[in-house]
């Protein structure tokens, strides 16, 4: 954590209110995001219990699995989820703009489609992102009856496709600065510092208690109540944001209700005449309604909190370079849309060596880009970098024209620059400033006796002997210089997967899509 | 496999035997790769130069992969010094000032930013980052990969297509490569891109011959046993010099202050611990930083002289032979500022990462855990402490706040164990305890 974040946290402790870490919003927020609040069954990884899903705060769709150990019911849940998610995703697939792009294979310029906008998925917490990945992993290899008539437990038609999209979103969420799949807690933590530990910051209710308390109650007290407060029946006042549920809820309320549901189902099966069957069916519906009521009691507070978080973030103006990163998200969405349309197999279970290396390189590049862009977009973030000696702002006090000693001299003007910051500069260190959105480079020459810095401008001044107009700062101009580069260099081209070298095990064995694991007697779910 | 063989009494003989075996493997074995583990100061660079010359002499086109430009320039200079008749190519980046200007004075060194210009030379040297951009060339028959344990698996992936076979040389005890983004997703995969090049190489090619250099020529007899026990418990090494071969003395007697006393202790025993009172401090702890700077100032003021096997006469201890090591860059910056205030210049002050592979007569180390309220994986990393404790030829003085042992006990390693990932032993916790318990015998307490 940076020094400025530490300071903000201490101020938050002192004042009892969260302190801003940013003056603009550093993540893209869609006009119409799809919020998904999932719950999972305790002790059964990958057995969903229910979810609220929808694009508006007032119109959530409730999905509940009254008996999570029942495969049929789970498939019904996934089919319903697919019915919510896939039409939303498809809704963005057709509005496109033509864009010229270099074909990576031939190097020639070709015209391709880029989706104008992309669907955005919001979950309450980081564990929710992990759950999206888990759902994706557990469904994308499922076979439908159409794909394979002999498959023992065919999945509903659109479920494997849902799994591929969830996998894509889960994977994209690992790219720093991407906004296709976001967690509300991550969004809030990026923009505010609370006076609690970063572990507690993963609790959406406690986080909101610091950032947006209902009255003037100090953050620490409100957060304490959000985390631990229980009603007379021993239930949490603020249910966890999931996907895991509170054990007290599981044991005292949910388990009896699910048992009642099981008994009612048995009674329906055992009914021998019409009259008892009708009565049993009515009892079954009552039992199912009770499970739904319980599940929604846990989901609704989180649903509301997630929308509240989005509302708080919408109050911040969007950072200038957020759109650039969102365009990359749109490329990511368009790319996967094309893969699905081309009938490519689902994402493999494990990345091969080349794919893994390429992903890591892309993410490191994205991290560098994100760090630079956030600092350039936001004076408060820049202040953190200044405090760390990685940037400095100040005023040009003198401009001395100078040239290279080549046969065709090029301009290399010297700037005398006064700053109160203490950047980590050594002679020869390169520094960068934004000139109409493009980085201009200078190098540090030496400090003056009075502490001013002498910088030599190196580029973006045109080809003539005299620098082009507006490219050299004038006396009195205030400038923010950074020691980090504004653009990221692209890494080296890696070999194709089929050319994986001997040091990395040679080419992967099969390029075809992988089959799911065979069902074994241990597979209970 | 080279084994630690106490039956060979002479360190020079043991080292020569190991080197001969390595060269034999490299030149004549059928394996595509040979791995050499080298403890600190065991003559890794000498080995690389020798192997390069032998491969060139055998007429095998050779590419050398190093990790930083400084390492590349250093290697080229050594090659030129050892064999002035050998043509060497220095492949460099197209940025400004891409290589050491000293190379310009050497006629036999050809420099270019394009691999094509250097084709046909017996030896071409560059960084892994630059090699990764070389495409569409005839592969080299042989490669030497230097500092292979500090090279990431993905960097090896990008260059491995350029050579037929390779000699991998490195120190497994130094800092592991790292990534600025999470790579847990691939943990346990044999080709985890964030792991070291050697671990990927050996996971896929376990049959490759592995050798070890058994003698540290840098570390004095006072340091080799501790570093070997604490960081290389299963692959022990010894010092090339015996007790008393290296001596450090001062022209000016101690003024009785704690800094002077700890310097005397370090001159006498090779180790010194200047312990400040326990306190939680910011990273750039002003008192500790000042203590480090003061120690350096006194080292210079007291006219240190070093006696070693390298020279007949005692060699004066100059600023260039002293280094200060820290964990963080802001700590290094604070020490530099404090030294400037005391009028000291020319002393190297850097982080463990940047001190890797360097050698000094005396080092002053700001302990990574000094003044911290917690012990994170970063600060506990075995390699960090190993680098800091193994840069010196004569003595190492550690500056630390009291209470680090308690801090360690409160923070046992809690890193998750990943399936398929070899557990590193010793872990940082164990190594830190081993070093601290040794240092406590050379402790001088000081309240500034």
Short mmCIF file of N, CA, C and O in Angstrom, two decimals, chain A residues 1 171 174 176 350-361 363-364 367-368 388 390 424 426 430 489-495 500-506, chain B residues 32-33 95 132-133 135 152-154 156-158 160-161 163-165 168 178-183 185-186 189 191 193-194 200-201 204-205 208 329-330 333 336:
data_model
loop_
_atom_site.label_atom_id
_atom_site.label_comp_id
_atom_site.label_asym_id
_atom_site.label_seq_id
_atom_site.Cartn_x
_atom_site.Cartn_y
_atom_site.Cartn_z
N UNK A 1 0.85 -1.20 0.00
CA UNK A 1 0.00 0.00 0.00
C UNK A 1 0.89 1.25 0.00
O UNK A 1 1.90 1.29 0.66
N UNK A 171 -12.06 -14.73 -16.86
CA UNK A 171 -10.66 -14.61 -17.28
C UNK A 171 -10.32 -13.15 -17.54
O UNK A 171 -9.25 -12.67 -17.17
N UNK A 174 -9.25 -10.83 -14.74
CA UNK A 174 -7.88 -10.89 -14.21
C UNK A 174 -6.98 -9.86 -14.87
O UNK A 174 -5.84 -9.69 -14.47
N UNK A 176 -5.70 -6.30 -15.32
CA UNK A 176 -5.81 -5.07 -14.53
C UNK A 176 -6.47 -3.95 -15.34
O UNK A 176 -6.12 -3.73 -16.50
N UNK A 350 -6.82 -25.97 -19.16
CA UNK A 350 -5.58 -25.30 -18.75
C UNK A 350 -4.98 -24.59 -19.94
O UNK A 350 -5.06 -25.10 -21.07
N UNK A 351 -4.34 -23.46 -19.69
CA UNK A 351 -3.63 -22.77 -20.76
C UNK A 351 -2.40 -23.59 -21.13
O UNK A 351 -1.77 -24.19 -20.28
N UNK A 352 -2.04 -23.57 -22.43
CA UNK A 352 -0.75 -24.16 -22.79
C UNK A 352 0.34 -23.14 -22.48
O UNK A 352 0.07 -22.00 -22.10
N UNK A 353 1.60 -23.55 -22.64
CA UNK A 353 2.72 -22.70 -22.21
C UNK A 353 2.71 -21.35 -22.90
O UNK A 353 2.91 -20.31 -22.28
N UNK A 354 2.44 -21.36 -24.20
CA UNK A 354 2.49 -20.10 -24.95
C UNK A 354 1.34 -19.19 -24.54
O UNK A 354 1.53 -17.99 -24.32
N UNK A 355 0.14 -19.77 -24.42
CA UNK A 355 -1.01 -18.94 -24.03
C UNK A 355 -0.79 -18.34 -22.64
O UNK A 355 -1.07 -17.16 -22.42
N UNK A 356 -0.28 -19.15 -21.70
CA UNK A 356 -0.05 -18.65 -20.36
C UNK A 356 0.94 -17.49 -20.38
O UNK A 356 0.72 -16.44 -19.76
N UNK A 357 2.03 -17.65 -21.13
CA UNK A 357 3.04 -16.59 -21.20
C UNK A 357 2.46 -15.34 -21.85
O UNK A 357 2.72 -14.22 -21.41
N UNK A 358 1.66 -15.54 -22.90
CA UNK A 358 1.07 -14.38 -23.59
C UNK A 358 0.11 -13.64 -22.66
O UNK A 358 0.09 -12.41 -22.62
N UNK A 359 -0.69 -14.41 -21.90
CA UNK A 359 -1.63 -13.76 -20.98
C UNK A 359 -0.88 -12.98 -19.91
O UNK A 359 -1.24 -11.85 -19.59
N UNK A 360 0.15 -13.59 -19.35
CA UNK A 360 0.91 -12.90 -18.30
C UNK A 360 1.52 -11.61 -18.85
O UNK A 360 1.45 -10.55 -18.21
N UNK A 361 2.08 -11.68 -20.05
CA UNK A 361 2.68 -10.49 -20.65
C UNK A 361 1.62 -9.41 -20.86
O UNK A 361 1.84 -8.23 -20.55
N UNK A 363 -1.14 -8.99 -19.24
CA UNK A 363 -1.61 -8.44 -17.97
C UNK A 363 -0.58 -7.51 -17.35
O UNK A 363 -0.93 -6.50 -16.74
N UNK A 364 0.70 -7.85 -17.50
CA UNK A 364 1.72 -6.95 -16.96
C UNK A 364 1.70 -5.62 -17.70
O UNK A 364 1.84 -4.55 -17.10
N UNK A 367 -1.25 -3.71 -16.46
CA UNK A 367 -1.01 -3.12 -15.14
C UNK A 367 -0.20 -1.83 -15.27
O UNK A 367 -0.52 -0.82 -14.66
N UNK A 368 0.83 -1.86 -16.09
CA UNK A 368 1.63 -0.66 -16.31
C UNK A 368 0.80 0.46 -16.91
O UNK A 368 0.89 1.62 -16.50
N UNK A 388 5.74 9.35 -3.64
CA UNK A 388 6.65 8.20 -3.74
C UNK A 388 7.89 8.53 -4.56
O UNK A 388 8.72 7.65 -4.80
N UNK A 390 7.94 9.35 -7.71
CA UNK A 390 7.83 8.85 -9.08
C UNK A 390 7.24 9.88 -10.04
O UNK A 390 6.99 9.57 -11.20
N UNK A 424 12.88 10.94 -7.45
CA UNK A 424 14.11 10.14 -7.41
C UNK A 424 14.81 10.24 -8.75
O UNK A 424 14.64 9.41 -9.63
N UNK A 426 18.29 10.81 -11.14
CA UNK A 426 19.74 10.80 -11.27
C UNK A 426 20.03 11.32 -12.67
O UNK A 426 19.19 11.17 -13.56
N UNK A 430 15.07 9.48 -17.49
CA UNK A 430 14.07 10.00 -18.42
C UNK A 430 12.79 10.37 -17.67
O UNK A 430 12.37 9.65 -16.77
N UNK A 489 5.40 -0.60 -23.76
CA UNK A 489 5.96 -1.25 -24.94
C UNK A 489 5.31 -2.61 -25.11
O UNK A 489 5.04 -3.29 -24.13
N UNK A 490 5.11 -3.00 -26.35
CA UNK A 490 4.57 -4.34 -26.55
C UNK A 490 5.71 -5.34 -26.41
O UNK A 490 6.83 -5.08 -26.83
N UNK A 491 5.42 -6.44 -25.80
CA UNK A 491 6.43 -7.46 -25.55
C UNK A 491 6.81 -8.18 -26.83
O UNK A 491 6.24 -7.93 -27.90
N UNK A 492 7.78 -9.09 -26.73
CA UNK A 492 8.21 -9.84 -27.91
C UNK A 492 7.13 -10.81 -28.37
O UNK A 492 6.26 -11.20 -27.59
N UNK A 493 7.20 -11.16 -29.65
CA UNK A 493 6.26 -12.13 -30.17
C UNK A 493 6.69 -13.52 -29.69
O UNK A 493 7.86 -13.88 -29.79
N UNK A 494 5.76 -14.26 -29.17
CA UNK A 494 6.08 -15.61 -28.69
C UNK A 494 5.91 -16.60 -29.83
O UNK A 494 5.23 -16.31 -30.81
N UNK A 495 6.53 -17.77 -29.70
CA UNK A 495 6.34 -18.77 -30.75
C UNK A 495 4.88 -19.22 -30.79
O UNK A 495 4.15 -19.05 -29.83
N UNK A 500 6.14 -24.72 -29.61
CA UNK A 500 6.63 -24.65 -28.24
C UNK A 500 7.97 -25.38 -28.14
O UNK A 500 8.08 -26.52 -28.56
N UNK A 501 9.02 -24.72 -27.62
CA UNK A 501 10.35 -25.33 -27.63
C UNK A 501 10.48 -26.47 -26.62
O UNK A 501 9.64 -26.64 -25.74
N UNK A 502 11.58 -27.21 -26.74
CA UNK A 502 11.82 -28.39 -25.90
C UNK A 502 11.95 -28.02 -24.43
O UNK A 502 11.65 -28.82 -23.56
N UNK A 503 12.38 -26.79 -24.15
CA UNK A 503 12.52 -26.40 -22.75
C UNK A 503 11.16 -26.36 -22.05
O UNK A 503 11.08 -26.43 -20.84
N UNK A 504 10.10 -26.17 -22.82
CA UNK A 504 8.76 -26.06 -22.25
C UNK A 504 7.88 -27.24 -22.64
O UNK A 504 6.67 -27.14 -22.71
N UNK A 505 8.52 -28.38 -22.91
CA UNK A 505 7.76 -29.61 -23.11
C UNK A 505 7.29 -29.84 -24.54
O UNK A 505 6.52 -30.76 -24.77
N UNK A 506 7.73 -29.00 -25.47
CA UNK A 506 7.32 -29.21 -26.86
C UNK A 506 5.86 -28.84 -27.07
O UNK A 506 5.18 -28.40 -26.14
N UNK B 32 20.60 -32.03 -24.26
CA UNK B 32 20.41 -30.72 -24.89
C UNK B 32 20.72 -29.59 -23.93
O UNK B 32 20.92 -28.46 -24.35
N UNK B 33 20.70 -29.90 -22.63
CA UNK B 33 20.94 -28.83 -21.67
C UNK B 33 21.81 -29.31 -20.53
O UNK B 33 21.81 -30.50 -20.20
N UNK B 95 17.57 1.82 -28.19
CA UNK B 95 17.44 3.03 -27.37
C UNK B 95 18.75 3.82 -27.39
O UNK B 95 19.78 3.31 -27.82
N UNK B 132 14.71 -11.93 -27.30
CA UNK B 132 13.32 -12.33 -27.53
C UNK B 132 12.76 -11.70 -28.80
O UNK B 132 11.80 -12.19 -29.38
N UNK B 133 13.36 -10.57 -29.22
CA UNK B 133 12.85 -9.90 -30.42
C UNK B 133 13.54 -10.39 -31.70
O UNK B 133 13.20 -9.95 -32.78
N UNK B 135 14.10 -12.62 -34.68
CA UNK B 135 13.26 -13.58 -35.41
C UNK B 135 13.92 -13.90 -36.75
O UNK B 135 14.74 -13.14 -37.25
N UNK B 152 12.80 -15.49 -16.05
CA UNK B 152 11.48 -16.07 -15.92
C UNK B 152 11.25 -17.09 -17.02
O UNK B 152 11.79 -17.00 -18.12
N UNK B 153 10.38 -18.05 -16.70
CA UNK B 153 10.06 -19.11 -17.64
C UNK B 153 9.56 -18.54 -18.98
O UNK B 153 9.92 -19.04 -20.04
N UNK B 154 8.75 -17.47 -18.93
CA UNK B 154 8.23 -16.94 -20.19
C UNK B 154 9.33 -16.29 -21.02
O UNK B 154 9.26 -16.28 -22.25
N UNK B 156 12.39 -17.43 -21.16
CA UNK B 156 13.07 -18.56 -21.81
C UNK B 156 12.25 -19.06 -22.99
O UNK B 156 12.79 -19.39 -24.04
N UNK B 157 10.93 -19.07 -22.81
CA UNK B 157 10.05 -19.51 -23.89
C UNK B 157 10.28 -18.67 -25.15
O UNK B 157 10.28 -19.17 -26.26
N UNK B 158 10.50 -17.38 -24.95
CA UNK B 158 10.64 -16.47 -26.09
C UNK B 158 11.97 -16.64 -26.80
O UNK B 158 12.08 -16.30 -27.97
N UNK B 160 14.02 -19.70 -26.51
CA UNK B 160 14.51 -21.08 -26.60
C UNK B 160 14.54 -21.58 -28.04
O UNK B 160 15.29 -22.51 -28.34
N UNK B 161 13.77 -20.97 -28.92
CA UNK B 161 13.79 -21.40 -30.31
C UNK B 161 15.06 -20.98 -31.04
O UNK B 161 15.30 -21.40 -32.17
N UNK B 163 18.23 -21.55 -30.10
CA UNK B 163 19.42 -22.39 -29.93
C UNK B 163 19.07 -23.87 -29.92
O UNK B 163 17.94 -24.25 -29.64
N UNK B 164 20.09 -24.68 -30.26
CA UNK B 164 19.90 -26.14 -30.27
C UNK B 164 20.06 -26.71 -28.87
O UNK B 164 19.30 -27.56 -28.43
N UNK B 165 21.14 -26.30 -28.20
CA UNK B 165 21.40 -26.80 -26.85
C UNK B 165 21.96 -25.67 -26.00
O UNK B 165 22.38 -24.64 -26.55
N UNK B 168 22.96 -23.75 -18.75
CA UNK B 168 22.25 -22.83 -17.87
C UNK B 168 23.04 -22.67 -16.58
O UNK B 168 23.33 -23.66 -15.91
N UNK B 178 9.94 -12.36 -10.36
CA UNK B 178 8.60 -12.04 -9.87
C UNK B 178 7.78 -11.39 -10.99
O UNK B 178 8.31 -11.03 -12.03
N UNK B 179 6.50 -11.26 -10.71
CA UNK B 179 5.61 -10.63 -11.67
C UNK B 179 4.80 -9.56 -10.94
O UNK B 179 4.46 -9.74 -9.78
N UNK B 180 4.51 -8.45 -11.61
CA UNK B 180 3.74 -7.39 -10.95
C UNK B 180 2.25 -7.70 -10.91
O UNK B 180 1.49 -6.99 -10.27
N UNK B 181 1.83 -8.73 -11.61
CA UNK B 181 0.43 -9.14 -11.54
C UNK B 181 0.36 -10.57 -11.00
O UNK B 181 1.36 -11.28 -11.03
N UNK B 182 -0.80 -10.96 -10.50
CA UNK B 182 -0.95 -12.30 -9.93
C UNK B 182 -0.79 -13.37 -11.01
O UNK B 182 -1.23 -13.20 -12.14
N UNK B 183 -0.13 -14.46 -10.64
CA UNK B 183 0.04 -15.56 -11.60
C UNK B 183 -0.35 -16.88 -10.95
O UNK B 183 0.06 -17.94 -11.40
N UNK B 185 -2.97 -18.46 -11.04
CA UNK B 185 -3.72 -19.27 -11.97
C UNK B 185 -2.88 -20.40 -12.57
O UNK B 185 -3.40 -21.46 -12.86
N UNK B 186 -1.57 -20.15 -12.75
CA UNK B 186 -0.72 -21.14 -13.40
C UNK B 186 0.18 -21.86 -12.40
O UNK B 186 1.02 -22.66 -12.81
N UNK B 189 1.66 -25.56 -12.67
CA UNK B 189 1.89 -26.03 -14.03
C UNK B 189 3.41 -26.07 -14.27
O UNK B 189 4.13 -25.18 -13.82
N UNK B 191 5.03 -25.32 -16.74
CA UNK B 191 5.52 -24.17 -17.51
C UNK B 191 4.95 -22.85 -16.98
O UNK B 191 4.78 -21.91 -17.74
N UNK B 193 4.45 -19.43 -16.29
CA UNK B 193 5.30 -18.40 -16.89
C UNK B 193 6.01 -17.51 -15.87
O UNK B 193 7.00 -16.86 -16.21
N UNK B 194 5.53 -17.49 -14.62
CA UNK B 194 6.16 -16.61 -13.64
C UNK B 194 7.25 -17.34 -12.84
O UNK B 194 7.92 -16.74 -12.02
N UNK B 200 11.16 -24.64 -14.93
CA UNK B 200 10.43 -25.14 -16.10
C UNK B 200 11.28 -26.12 -16.89
O UNK B 200 10.84 -27.20 -17.27
N UNK B 201 12.53 -25.73 -17.11
CA UNK B 201 13.44 -26.58 -17.89
C UNK B 201 13.56 -27.97 -17.27
O UNK B 201 13.44 -28.98 -17.96
N UNK B 204 10.42 -30.28 -17.39
CA UNK B 204 10.19 -30.96 -18.67
C UNK B 204 11.33 -31.86 -19.07
O UNK B 204 11.16 -32.74 -19.92
N UNK B 205 12.53 -31.61 -18.51
CA UNK B 205 13.70 -32.38 -18.92
C UNK B 205 14.48 -32.83 -17.68
O UNK B 205 15.60 -32.41 -17.44
N UNK B 208 18.34 -33.98 -17.51
CA UNK B 208 19.51 -33.16 -17.85
C UNK B 208 20.57 -33.24 -16.76
O UNK B 208 20.26 -33.26 -15.58
N UNK B 329 13.50 0.43 -2.45
CA UNK B 329 14.18 1.52 -3.14
C UNK B 329 14.14 2.82 -2.35
O UNK B 329 15.07 3.62 -2.39
N UNK B 330 13.02 3.05 -1.63
CA UNK B 330 12.95 4.32 -0.89
C UNK B 330 13.95 4.30 0.28
O UNK B 330 14.48 5.35 0.66
N UNK B 333 17.19 5.21 -1.24
CA UNK B 333 17.23 6.65 -1.51
C UNK B 333 17.49 7.42 -0.21
O UNK B 333 18.27 8.39 -0.18
N UNK B 336 21.14 7.07 0.71
CA UNK B 336 21.96 7.92 -0.17
C UNK B 336 21.92 9.37 0.32
O UNK B 336 22.95 10.04 0.40
#
